[in-house]
CSV table of C-alpha atoms and ligand atoms in Angstrom, one decimal:
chain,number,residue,atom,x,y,z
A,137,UNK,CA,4.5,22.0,38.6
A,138,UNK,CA,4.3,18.3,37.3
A,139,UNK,CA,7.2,16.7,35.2
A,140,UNK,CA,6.2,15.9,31.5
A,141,UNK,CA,5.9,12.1,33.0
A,142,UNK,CA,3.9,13.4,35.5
A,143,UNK,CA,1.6,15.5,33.6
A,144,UNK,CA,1.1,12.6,31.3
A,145,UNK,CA,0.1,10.3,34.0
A,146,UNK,CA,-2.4,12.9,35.5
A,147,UNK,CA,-3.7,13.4,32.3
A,148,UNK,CA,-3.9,9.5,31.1
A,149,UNK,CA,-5.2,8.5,35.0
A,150,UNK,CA,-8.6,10.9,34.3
A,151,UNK,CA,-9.2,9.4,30.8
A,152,UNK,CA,-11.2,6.1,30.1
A,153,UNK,CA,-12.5,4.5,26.9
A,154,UNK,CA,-15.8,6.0,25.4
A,155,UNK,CA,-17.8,3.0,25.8
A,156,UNK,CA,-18.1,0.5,22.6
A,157,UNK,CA,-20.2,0.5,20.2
A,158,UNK,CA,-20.7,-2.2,17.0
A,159,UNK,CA,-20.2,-1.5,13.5
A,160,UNK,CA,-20.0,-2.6,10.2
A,161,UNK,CA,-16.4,-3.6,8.8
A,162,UNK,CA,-16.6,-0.7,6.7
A,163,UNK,CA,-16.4,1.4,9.4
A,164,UNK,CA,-14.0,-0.3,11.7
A,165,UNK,CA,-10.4,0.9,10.6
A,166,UNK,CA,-7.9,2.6,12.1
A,167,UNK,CA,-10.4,1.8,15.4
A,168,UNK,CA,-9.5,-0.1,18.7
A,169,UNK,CA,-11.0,-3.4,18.5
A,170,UNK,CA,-13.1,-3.1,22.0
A,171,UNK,CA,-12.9,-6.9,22.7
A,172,UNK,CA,-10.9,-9.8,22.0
A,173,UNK,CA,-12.1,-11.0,18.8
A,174,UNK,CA,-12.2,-14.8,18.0
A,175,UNK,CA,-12.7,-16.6,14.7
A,176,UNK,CA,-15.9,-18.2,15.3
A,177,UNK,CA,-15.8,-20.8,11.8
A,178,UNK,CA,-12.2,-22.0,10.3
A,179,UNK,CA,-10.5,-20.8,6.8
A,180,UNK,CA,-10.6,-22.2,4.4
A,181,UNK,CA,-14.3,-23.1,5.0
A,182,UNK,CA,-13.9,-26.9,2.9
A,183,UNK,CA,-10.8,-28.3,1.2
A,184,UNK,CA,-10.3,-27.1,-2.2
A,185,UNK,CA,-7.3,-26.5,-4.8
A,186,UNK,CA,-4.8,-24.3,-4.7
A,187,UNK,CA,-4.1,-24.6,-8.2
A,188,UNK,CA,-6.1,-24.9,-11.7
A,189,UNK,CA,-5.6,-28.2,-12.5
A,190,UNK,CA,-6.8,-32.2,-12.5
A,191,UNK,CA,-8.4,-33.2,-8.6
A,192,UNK,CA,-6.9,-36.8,-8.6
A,193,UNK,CA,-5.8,-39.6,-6.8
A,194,UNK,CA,-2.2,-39.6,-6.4
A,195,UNK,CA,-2.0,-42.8,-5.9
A,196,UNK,CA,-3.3,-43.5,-10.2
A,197,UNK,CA,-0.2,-41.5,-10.9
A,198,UNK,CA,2.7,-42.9,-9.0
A,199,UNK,CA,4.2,-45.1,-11.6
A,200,UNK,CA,3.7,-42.2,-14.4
A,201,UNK,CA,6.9,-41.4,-15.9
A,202,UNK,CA,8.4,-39.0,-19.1
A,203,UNK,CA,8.3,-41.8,-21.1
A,204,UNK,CA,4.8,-43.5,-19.3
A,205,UNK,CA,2.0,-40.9,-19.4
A,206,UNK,CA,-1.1,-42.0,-17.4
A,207,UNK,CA,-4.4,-41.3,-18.8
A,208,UNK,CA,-7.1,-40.7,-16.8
A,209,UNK,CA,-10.6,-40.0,-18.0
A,210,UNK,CA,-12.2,-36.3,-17.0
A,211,UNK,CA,-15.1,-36.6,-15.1
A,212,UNK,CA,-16.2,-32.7,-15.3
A,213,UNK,CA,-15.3,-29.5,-14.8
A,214,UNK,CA,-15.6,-27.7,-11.1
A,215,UNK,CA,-14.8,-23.7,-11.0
A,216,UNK,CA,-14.9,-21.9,-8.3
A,217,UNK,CA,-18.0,-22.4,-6.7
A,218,UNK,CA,-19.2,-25.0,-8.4
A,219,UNK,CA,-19.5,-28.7,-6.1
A,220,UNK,CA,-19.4,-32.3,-7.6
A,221,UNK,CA,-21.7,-34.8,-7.8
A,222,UNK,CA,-19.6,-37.7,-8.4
A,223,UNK,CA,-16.7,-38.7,-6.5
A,224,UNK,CA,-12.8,-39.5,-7.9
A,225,UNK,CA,-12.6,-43.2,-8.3
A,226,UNK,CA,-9.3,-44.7,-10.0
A,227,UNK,CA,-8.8,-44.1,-13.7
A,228,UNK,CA,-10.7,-40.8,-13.4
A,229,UNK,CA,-10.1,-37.3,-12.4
A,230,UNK,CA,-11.9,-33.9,-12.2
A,231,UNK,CA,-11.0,-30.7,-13.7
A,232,UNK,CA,-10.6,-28.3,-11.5
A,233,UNK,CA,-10.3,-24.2,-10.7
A,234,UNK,CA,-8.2,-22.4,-7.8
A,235,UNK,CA,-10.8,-22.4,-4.9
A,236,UNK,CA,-13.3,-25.1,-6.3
A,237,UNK,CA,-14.1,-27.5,-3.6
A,238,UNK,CA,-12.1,-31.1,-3.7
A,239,UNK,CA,-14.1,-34.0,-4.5
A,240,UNK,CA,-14.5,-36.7,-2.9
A,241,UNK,CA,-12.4,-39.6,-3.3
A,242,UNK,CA,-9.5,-37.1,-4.8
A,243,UNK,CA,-6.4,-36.1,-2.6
A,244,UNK,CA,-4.3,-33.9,-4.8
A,245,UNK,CA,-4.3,-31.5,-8.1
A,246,UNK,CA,-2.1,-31.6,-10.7
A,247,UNK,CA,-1.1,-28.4,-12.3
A,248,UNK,CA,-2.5,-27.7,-15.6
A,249,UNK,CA,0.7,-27.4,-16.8
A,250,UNK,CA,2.3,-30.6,-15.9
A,251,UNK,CA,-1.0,-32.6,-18.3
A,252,UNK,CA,-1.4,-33.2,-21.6
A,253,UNK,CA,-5.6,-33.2,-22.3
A,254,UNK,CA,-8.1,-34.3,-25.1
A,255,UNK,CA,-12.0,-34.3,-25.0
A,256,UNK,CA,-12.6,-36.5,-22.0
A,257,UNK,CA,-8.9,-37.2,-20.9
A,258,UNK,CA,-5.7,-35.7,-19.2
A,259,UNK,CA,-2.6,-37.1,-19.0
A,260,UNK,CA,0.3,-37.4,-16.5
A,261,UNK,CA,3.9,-38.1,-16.9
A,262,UNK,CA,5.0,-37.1,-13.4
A,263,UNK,CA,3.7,-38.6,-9.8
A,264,UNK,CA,3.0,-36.1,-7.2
A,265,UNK,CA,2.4,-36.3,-3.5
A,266,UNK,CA,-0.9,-36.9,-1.9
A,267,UNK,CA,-2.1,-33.5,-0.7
A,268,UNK,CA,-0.4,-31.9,-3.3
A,269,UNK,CA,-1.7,-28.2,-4.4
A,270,UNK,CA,-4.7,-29.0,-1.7
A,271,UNK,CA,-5.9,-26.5,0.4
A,272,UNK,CA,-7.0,-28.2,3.7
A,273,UNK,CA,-10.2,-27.0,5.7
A,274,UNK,CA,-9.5,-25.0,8.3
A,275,UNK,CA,-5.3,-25.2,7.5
A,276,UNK,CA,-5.7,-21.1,8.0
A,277,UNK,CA,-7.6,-19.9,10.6
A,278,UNK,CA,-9.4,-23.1,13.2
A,279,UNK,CA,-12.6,-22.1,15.0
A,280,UNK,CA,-11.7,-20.2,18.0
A,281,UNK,CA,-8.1,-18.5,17.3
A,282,UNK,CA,-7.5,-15.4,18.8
A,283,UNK,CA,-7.3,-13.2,16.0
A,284,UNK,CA,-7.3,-9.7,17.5
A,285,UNK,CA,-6.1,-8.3,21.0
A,286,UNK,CA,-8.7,-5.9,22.5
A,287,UNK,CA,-7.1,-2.3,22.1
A,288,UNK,CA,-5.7,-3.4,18.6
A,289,UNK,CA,-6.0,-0.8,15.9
A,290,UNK,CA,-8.0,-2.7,13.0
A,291,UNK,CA,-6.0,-2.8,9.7
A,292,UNK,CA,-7.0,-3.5,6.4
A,293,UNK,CA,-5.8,-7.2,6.8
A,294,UNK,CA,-7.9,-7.4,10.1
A,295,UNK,CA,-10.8,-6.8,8.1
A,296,UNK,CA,-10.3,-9.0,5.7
A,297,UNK,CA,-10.0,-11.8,8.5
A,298,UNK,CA,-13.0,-10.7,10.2
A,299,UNK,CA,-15.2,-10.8,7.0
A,300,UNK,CA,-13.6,-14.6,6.4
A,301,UNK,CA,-14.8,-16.0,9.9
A,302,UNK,CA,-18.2,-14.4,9.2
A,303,UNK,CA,-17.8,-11.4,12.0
A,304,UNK,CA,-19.4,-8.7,9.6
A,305,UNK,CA,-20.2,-5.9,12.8
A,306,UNK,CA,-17.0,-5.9,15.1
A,307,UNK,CA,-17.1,-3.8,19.0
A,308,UNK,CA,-14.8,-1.4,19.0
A,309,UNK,CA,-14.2,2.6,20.6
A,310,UNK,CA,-15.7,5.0,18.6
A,311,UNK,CA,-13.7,7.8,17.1
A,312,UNK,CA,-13.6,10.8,19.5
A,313,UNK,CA,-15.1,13.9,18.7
A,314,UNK,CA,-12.7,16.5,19.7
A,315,UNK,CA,-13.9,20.5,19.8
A,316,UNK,CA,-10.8,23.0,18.7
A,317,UNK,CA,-11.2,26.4,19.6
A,318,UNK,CA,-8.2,28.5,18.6
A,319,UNK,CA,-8.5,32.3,20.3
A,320,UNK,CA,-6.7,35.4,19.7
A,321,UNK,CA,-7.9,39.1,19.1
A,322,UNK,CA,-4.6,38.9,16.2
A,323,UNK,CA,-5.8,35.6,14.3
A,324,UNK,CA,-7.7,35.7,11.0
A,325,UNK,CA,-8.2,33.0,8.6
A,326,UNK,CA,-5.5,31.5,6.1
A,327,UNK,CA,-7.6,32.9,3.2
A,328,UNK,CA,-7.5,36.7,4.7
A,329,UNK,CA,-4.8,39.2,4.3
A,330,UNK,CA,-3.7,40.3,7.4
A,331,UNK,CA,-4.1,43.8,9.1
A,332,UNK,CA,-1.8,46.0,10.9
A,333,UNK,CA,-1.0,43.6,14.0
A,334,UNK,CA,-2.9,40.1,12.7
A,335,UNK,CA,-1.2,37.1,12.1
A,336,UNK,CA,-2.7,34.1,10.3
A,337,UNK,CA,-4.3,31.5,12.6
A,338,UNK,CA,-2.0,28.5,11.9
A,339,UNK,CA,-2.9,26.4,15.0
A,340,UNK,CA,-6.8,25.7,13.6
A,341,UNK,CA,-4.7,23.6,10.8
A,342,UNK,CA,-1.9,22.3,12.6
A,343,UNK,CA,-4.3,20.6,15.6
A,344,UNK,CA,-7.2,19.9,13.4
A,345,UNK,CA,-4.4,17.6,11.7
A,346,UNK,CA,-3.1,16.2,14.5
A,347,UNK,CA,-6.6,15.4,16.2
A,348,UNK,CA,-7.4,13.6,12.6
A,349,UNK,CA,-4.0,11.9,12.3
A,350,UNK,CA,-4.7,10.1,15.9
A,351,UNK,CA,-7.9,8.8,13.9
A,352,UNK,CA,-10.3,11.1,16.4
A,353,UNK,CA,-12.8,13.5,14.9
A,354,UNK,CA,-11.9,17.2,15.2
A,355,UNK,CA,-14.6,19.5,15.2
A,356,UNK,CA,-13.2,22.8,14.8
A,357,UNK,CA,-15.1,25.9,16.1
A,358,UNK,CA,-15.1,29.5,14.6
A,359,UNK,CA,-12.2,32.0,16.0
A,360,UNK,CA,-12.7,33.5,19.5
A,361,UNK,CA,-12.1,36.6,20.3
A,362,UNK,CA,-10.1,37.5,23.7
A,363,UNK,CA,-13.8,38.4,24.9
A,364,UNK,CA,-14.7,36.7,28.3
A,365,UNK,CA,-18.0,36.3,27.1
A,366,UNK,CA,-17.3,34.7,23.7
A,367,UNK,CA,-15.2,32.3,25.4
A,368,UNK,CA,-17.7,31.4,27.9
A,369,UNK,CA,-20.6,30.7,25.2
A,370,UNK,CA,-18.4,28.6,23.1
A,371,UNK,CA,-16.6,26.4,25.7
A,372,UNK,CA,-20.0,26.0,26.8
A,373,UNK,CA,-21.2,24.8,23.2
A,374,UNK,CA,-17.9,22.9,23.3
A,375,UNK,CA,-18.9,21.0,26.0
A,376,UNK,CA,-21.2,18.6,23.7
A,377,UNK,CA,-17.8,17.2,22.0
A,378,UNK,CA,-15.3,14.2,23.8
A,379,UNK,CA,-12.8,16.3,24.5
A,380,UNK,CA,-11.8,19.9,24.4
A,381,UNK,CA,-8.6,22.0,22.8
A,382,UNK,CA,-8.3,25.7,23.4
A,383,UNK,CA,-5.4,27.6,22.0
A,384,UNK,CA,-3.9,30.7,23.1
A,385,UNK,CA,-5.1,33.4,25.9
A,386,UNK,CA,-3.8,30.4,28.5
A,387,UNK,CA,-0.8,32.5,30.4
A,388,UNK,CA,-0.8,35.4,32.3
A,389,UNK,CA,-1.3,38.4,29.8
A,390,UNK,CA,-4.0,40.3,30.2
A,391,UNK,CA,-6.3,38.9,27.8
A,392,UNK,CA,-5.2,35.0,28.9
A,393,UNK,CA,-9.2,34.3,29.4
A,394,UNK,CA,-8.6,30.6,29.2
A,395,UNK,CA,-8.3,29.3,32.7
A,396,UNK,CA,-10.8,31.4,34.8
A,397,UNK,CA,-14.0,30.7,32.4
A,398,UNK,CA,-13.0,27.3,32.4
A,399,UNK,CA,-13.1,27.3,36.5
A,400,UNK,CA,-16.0,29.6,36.4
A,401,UNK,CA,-17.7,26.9,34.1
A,402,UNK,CA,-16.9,24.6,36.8
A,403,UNK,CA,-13.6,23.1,35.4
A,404,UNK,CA,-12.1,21.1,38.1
A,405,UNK,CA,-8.0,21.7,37.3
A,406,UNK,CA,-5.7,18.7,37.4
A,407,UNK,CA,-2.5,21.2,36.6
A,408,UNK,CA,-1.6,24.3,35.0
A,409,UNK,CA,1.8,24.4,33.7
A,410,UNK,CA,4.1,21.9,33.0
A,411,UNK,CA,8.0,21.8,33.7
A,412,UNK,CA,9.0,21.6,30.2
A,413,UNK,CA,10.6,24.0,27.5
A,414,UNK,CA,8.7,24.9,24.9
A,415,UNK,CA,5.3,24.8,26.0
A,416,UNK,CA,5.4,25.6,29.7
A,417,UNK,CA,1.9,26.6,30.1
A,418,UNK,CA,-0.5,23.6,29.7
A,419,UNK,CA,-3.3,23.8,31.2
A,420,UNK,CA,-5.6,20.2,32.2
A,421,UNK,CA,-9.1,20.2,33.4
A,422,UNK,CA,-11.7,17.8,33.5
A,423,UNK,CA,-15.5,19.3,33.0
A,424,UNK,CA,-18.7,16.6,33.1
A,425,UNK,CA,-16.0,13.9,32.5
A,426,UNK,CA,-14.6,15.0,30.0
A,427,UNK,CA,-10.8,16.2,29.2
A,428,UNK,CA,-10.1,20.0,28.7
A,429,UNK,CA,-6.6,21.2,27.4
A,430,UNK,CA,-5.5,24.5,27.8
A,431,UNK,CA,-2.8,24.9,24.8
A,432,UNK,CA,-0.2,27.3,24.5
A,433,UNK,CA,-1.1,29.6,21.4
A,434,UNK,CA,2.7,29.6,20.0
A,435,UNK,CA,2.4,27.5,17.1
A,436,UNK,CA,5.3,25.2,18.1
A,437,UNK,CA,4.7,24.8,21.5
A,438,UNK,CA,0.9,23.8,20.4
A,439,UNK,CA,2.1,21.1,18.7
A,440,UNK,CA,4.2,19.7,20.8
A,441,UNK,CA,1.7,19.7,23.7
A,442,UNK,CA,-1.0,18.1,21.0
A,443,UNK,CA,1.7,15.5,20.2
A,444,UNK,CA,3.3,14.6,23.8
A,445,UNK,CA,-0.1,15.0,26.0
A,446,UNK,CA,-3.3,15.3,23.7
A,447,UNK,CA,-2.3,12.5,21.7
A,448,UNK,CA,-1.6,9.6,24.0
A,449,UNK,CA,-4.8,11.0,25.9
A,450,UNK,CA,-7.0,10.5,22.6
A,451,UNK,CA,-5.9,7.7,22.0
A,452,UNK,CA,-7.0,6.5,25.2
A,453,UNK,CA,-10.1,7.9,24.7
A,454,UNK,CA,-10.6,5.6,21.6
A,455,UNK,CA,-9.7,2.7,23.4
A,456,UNK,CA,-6.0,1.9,22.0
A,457,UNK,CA,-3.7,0.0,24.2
A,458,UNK,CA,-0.8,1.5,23.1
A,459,UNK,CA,-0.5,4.9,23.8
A,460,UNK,CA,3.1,6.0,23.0
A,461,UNK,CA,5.2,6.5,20.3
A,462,UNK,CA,8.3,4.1,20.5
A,463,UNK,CA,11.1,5.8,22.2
A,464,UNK,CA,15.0,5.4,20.9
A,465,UNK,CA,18.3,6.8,21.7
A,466,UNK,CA,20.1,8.6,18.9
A,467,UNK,CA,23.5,10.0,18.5
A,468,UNK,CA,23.5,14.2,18.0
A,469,UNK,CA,25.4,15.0,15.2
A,470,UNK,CA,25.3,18.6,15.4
A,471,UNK,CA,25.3,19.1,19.3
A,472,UNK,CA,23.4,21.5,20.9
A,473,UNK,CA,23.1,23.9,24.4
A,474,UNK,CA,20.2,25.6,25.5
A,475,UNK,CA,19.5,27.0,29.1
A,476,UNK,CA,16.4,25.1,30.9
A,477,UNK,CA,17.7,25.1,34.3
A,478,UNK,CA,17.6,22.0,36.5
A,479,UNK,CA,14.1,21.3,36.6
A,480,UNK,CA,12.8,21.8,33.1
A,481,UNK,CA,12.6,19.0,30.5
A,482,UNK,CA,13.5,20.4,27.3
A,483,UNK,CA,12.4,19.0,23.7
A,484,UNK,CA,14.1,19.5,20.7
A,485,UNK,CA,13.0,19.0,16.8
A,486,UNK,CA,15.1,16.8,15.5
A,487,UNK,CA,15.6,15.0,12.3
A,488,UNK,CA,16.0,11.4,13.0
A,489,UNK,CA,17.6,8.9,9.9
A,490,UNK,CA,18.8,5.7,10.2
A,491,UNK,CA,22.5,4.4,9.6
A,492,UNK,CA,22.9,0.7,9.8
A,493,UNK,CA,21.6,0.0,13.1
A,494,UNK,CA,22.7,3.4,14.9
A,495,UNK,CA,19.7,6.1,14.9
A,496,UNK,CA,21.2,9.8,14.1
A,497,UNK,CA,19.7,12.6,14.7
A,498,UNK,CA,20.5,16.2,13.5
A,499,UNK,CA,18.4,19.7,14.8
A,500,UNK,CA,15.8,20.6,12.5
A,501,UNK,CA,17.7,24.5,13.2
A,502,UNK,CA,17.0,27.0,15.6
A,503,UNK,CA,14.6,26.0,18.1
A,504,UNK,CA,12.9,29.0,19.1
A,505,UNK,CA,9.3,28.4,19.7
A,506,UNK,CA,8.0,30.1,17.3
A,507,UNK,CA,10.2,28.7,14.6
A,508,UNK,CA,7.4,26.7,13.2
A,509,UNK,CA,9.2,25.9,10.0
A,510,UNK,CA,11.0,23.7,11.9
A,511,UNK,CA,7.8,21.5,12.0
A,512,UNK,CA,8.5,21.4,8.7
A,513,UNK,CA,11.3,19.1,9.0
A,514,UNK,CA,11.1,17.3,12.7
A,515,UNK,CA,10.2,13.6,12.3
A,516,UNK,CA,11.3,13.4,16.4
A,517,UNK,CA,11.5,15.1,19.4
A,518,UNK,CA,14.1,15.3,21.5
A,519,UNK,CA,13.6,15.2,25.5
A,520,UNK,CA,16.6,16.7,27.0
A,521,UNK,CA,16.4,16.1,30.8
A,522,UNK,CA,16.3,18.7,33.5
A,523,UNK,CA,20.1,20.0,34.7
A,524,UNK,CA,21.2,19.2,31.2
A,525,UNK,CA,21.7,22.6,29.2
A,526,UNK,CA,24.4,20.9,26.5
A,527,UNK,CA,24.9,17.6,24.3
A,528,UNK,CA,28.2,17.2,22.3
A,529,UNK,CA,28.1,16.8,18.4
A,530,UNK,CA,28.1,13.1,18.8
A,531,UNK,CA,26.5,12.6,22.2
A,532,UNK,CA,23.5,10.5,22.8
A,533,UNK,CA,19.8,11.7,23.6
A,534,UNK,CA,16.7,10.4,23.8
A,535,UNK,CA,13.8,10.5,20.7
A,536,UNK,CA,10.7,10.2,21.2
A,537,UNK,CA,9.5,9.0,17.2
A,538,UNK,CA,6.8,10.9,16.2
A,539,UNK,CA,6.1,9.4,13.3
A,540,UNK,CA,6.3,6.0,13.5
A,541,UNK,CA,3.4,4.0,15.3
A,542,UNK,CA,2.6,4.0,18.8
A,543,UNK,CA,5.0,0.5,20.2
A,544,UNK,CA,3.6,0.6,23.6
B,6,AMP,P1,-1.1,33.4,23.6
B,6,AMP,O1,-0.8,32.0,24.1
B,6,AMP,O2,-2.5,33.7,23.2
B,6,AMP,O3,-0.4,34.4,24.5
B,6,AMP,O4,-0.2,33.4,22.2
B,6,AMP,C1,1.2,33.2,22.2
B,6,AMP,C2,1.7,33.5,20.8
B,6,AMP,O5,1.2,32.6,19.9
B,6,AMP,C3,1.4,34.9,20.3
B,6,AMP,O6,2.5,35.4,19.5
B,6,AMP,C4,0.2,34.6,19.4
B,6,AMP,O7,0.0,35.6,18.4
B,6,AMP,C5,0.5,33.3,18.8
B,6,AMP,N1,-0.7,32.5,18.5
B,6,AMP,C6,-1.7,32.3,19.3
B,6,AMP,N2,-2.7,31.6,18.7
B,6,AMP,C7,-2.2,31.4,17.5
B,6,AMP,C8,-2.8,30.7,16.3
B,6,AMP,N3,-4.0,30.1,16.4
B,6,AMP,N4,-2.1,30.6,15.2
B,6,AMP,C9,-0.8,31.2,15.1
B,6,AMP,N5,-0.3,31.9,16.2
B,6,AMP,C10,-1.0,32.0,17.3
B,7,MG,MG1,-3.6,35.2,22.7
């Protein structure tokens, strides 16, 4: 039975990148840039003003003064996208907008607010520096910076980038499509009432959202029944998604269909079980190349598989580089003992909050695994190494933050 570590690396050594595709910007965030990308022109494209003002030469204004105003006669106006057809020669000075192009001849803008102006004239009564309020070509961005790492989630600024050095269709991983089956003769819908004996399928939610929050596409499939056959016709249908989640019916009960149709579909298994507290029974195959979990059905344990293995294996999937949430150690205020034994891992839902620069983290409650309110509240786990069945109120352990981005 693998460690979690062990499981993870298993798991993340059997998973590559779906290969790259191009597409518009408009579709690109949230997705793993697939190659380095490189600014191809520079930004600013041309030297313009960074100001609405006068384009001048500062070298007409150096002796103006409170009591000296320089006039200088206004040549035009230049907005934004307009050009000039006349360059700045001494005594004279375009008006100008934030963005318009410099002319030539002029090598600084004064504010609009620092001139006095008449028809045809402006006037100065301070000097200013050459280069003053001037945008330079290329001061931003020169032709061939590195502007994204390959494996880089694209971010709204990244786009914005990209559309400025004239990349409009980018390579990156698609999203994965990932098939979620939930099974259980007990489960109905969130809409139904239950009958005698049926419980309310939480886990079709609770995954669904997960597989969405890694930025993958979840495509869940309609309830199965702990009916060999069933199963068998819809992991088979399943088979046309990325990757596969099944749910429940993956132990040893009676009706635990999960892990011989998978085999009898020609699943090859990596591992069945993992050494860990809640969630023991993971199951991990891989089936035409592609990644099959076996989840526990307990809605806790789900989770927490989805979030420690399913996770960094999706994100794989789509091509990110960094594949973990950023781990931290954190002081227990409340303490806590359990019973694992020595070779179990055990993780505990924890609220994590910051207190200068100490991390403190307090159980979300009782951590049965069925206490799914406690998902509620968790914004870390826990991982309590194997041997270790107590922690002192005040003790340190370490937190795996499952909110915060993915650091490395
Ligand atoms: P199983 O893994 O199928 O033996 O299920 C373990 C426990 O989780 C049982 O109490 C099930 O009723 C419960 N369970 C299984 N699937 C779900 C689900 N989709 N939503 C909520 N509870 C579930
Ligand atoms: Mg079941």
């Amino acid at each position: 039975m693998p460690t979690p570590a062990q499981a993870l690396d298993l798991i993340l050594d059997r998973v590559a990148p779906l290969p790259p595709r191009s597409v518009p910007l408009s579709e690109a965030l949230g997705l793993a840039a697939a190659e380095a990308l490189v600014a191809a022109e520079q930004v600013p494209p041309f030297t313009n003003s960074a100001m609405d003002g006068y384009a001048v030469r500062a070298a007409d204004l150096a002796a103006a003064a409170p009591d000296h105003p320089i006039r200088l006669r206004v040549l035009g106006d230049l907005a934004a996208g307009a050009t000039s057809d006349r360059a700045v020669e001494t005594g004279t000075t375009w008006r100008i907008m934030t963005g318009a192009p410099l002319p030539e001849g002029a090598d600084a803008v004064v504010p609009v607010e620092d001139t006095q102006r008449g028809a045809d004239w402006m006037e100065a009564r301070k000097p200013l520096r050459a280069g003053a309020h001037i945008r330079h070509a290329g001061e931003d961005i020169q032709a061939g910076l590195a502007l994204v790492a390959p494996g880089r989630v694209l971010r709204p600024g990244d786009l914005g980038v990209l559309a400025a050095v004239g990349k409009p269709v980018v390579p990156i991983h698609p999203r994965a499509r990932v098939a979620v089956l939930t099974t259980g003769d007990e489960l109905v819908d969130a809409a139904e009432r239950p009958g005698p004996g049926q419980i309310r399928d939480a886990n079709i939610h609770s995954i669904c959202a997960q597989v969405a929050a890694c930025g993958a596409v979840p495509v869940p499939f309609p309830r199965v029944r702990d009916d060999r056959a069933t199963l068998a016709g819809v992991l088979r249908e399943a088979l046309q998604a990325d990757a596969i989640l099944t749910t429940g019916g993956i132990s040893v009960g009676d009706y635990d269909f999960v892990k011989p149709i998978l085999e009898e579909l020609g699943a090859r298994r990596v591992f069945w079980k993992v050494a860990q507290k809640p969630g023991g029974p993971l199951g991990f195959w891989m089936i035409e190349g592609k990644p099959v979990f076996g989840i526990p059905g307990n809605p806790v344990a789900a989770m927490l598989m989805v979030e420690e293995y399913v996770r960094p294996a999706l994100r794989r999937l789509m091509g990110f580089s960094a594949l973990h949430r950023p781990v931290a150690e954190a002081v227990l205020e409340d303490g806590w003992s359990g019973k694992a034994g020595d070779r179990r891992t055990t993780f505990l839902r924890v609220v994590a909050r910051r207190e200068g620069d100490r991390l403190l983290a307090r159980l979300t409650g009782p951590q049965g695994s069925a206490i799914l309110s406690s998902m509620l509240h968790a914004n870390a786990l826990a991982v309590i190494p194997p041997g270790v069945d107590r922690v002192e109120p005040g003790g340190t352990l370490t937190l795996h933050l499952t909110e915060a981005a993915e650091d490395h």
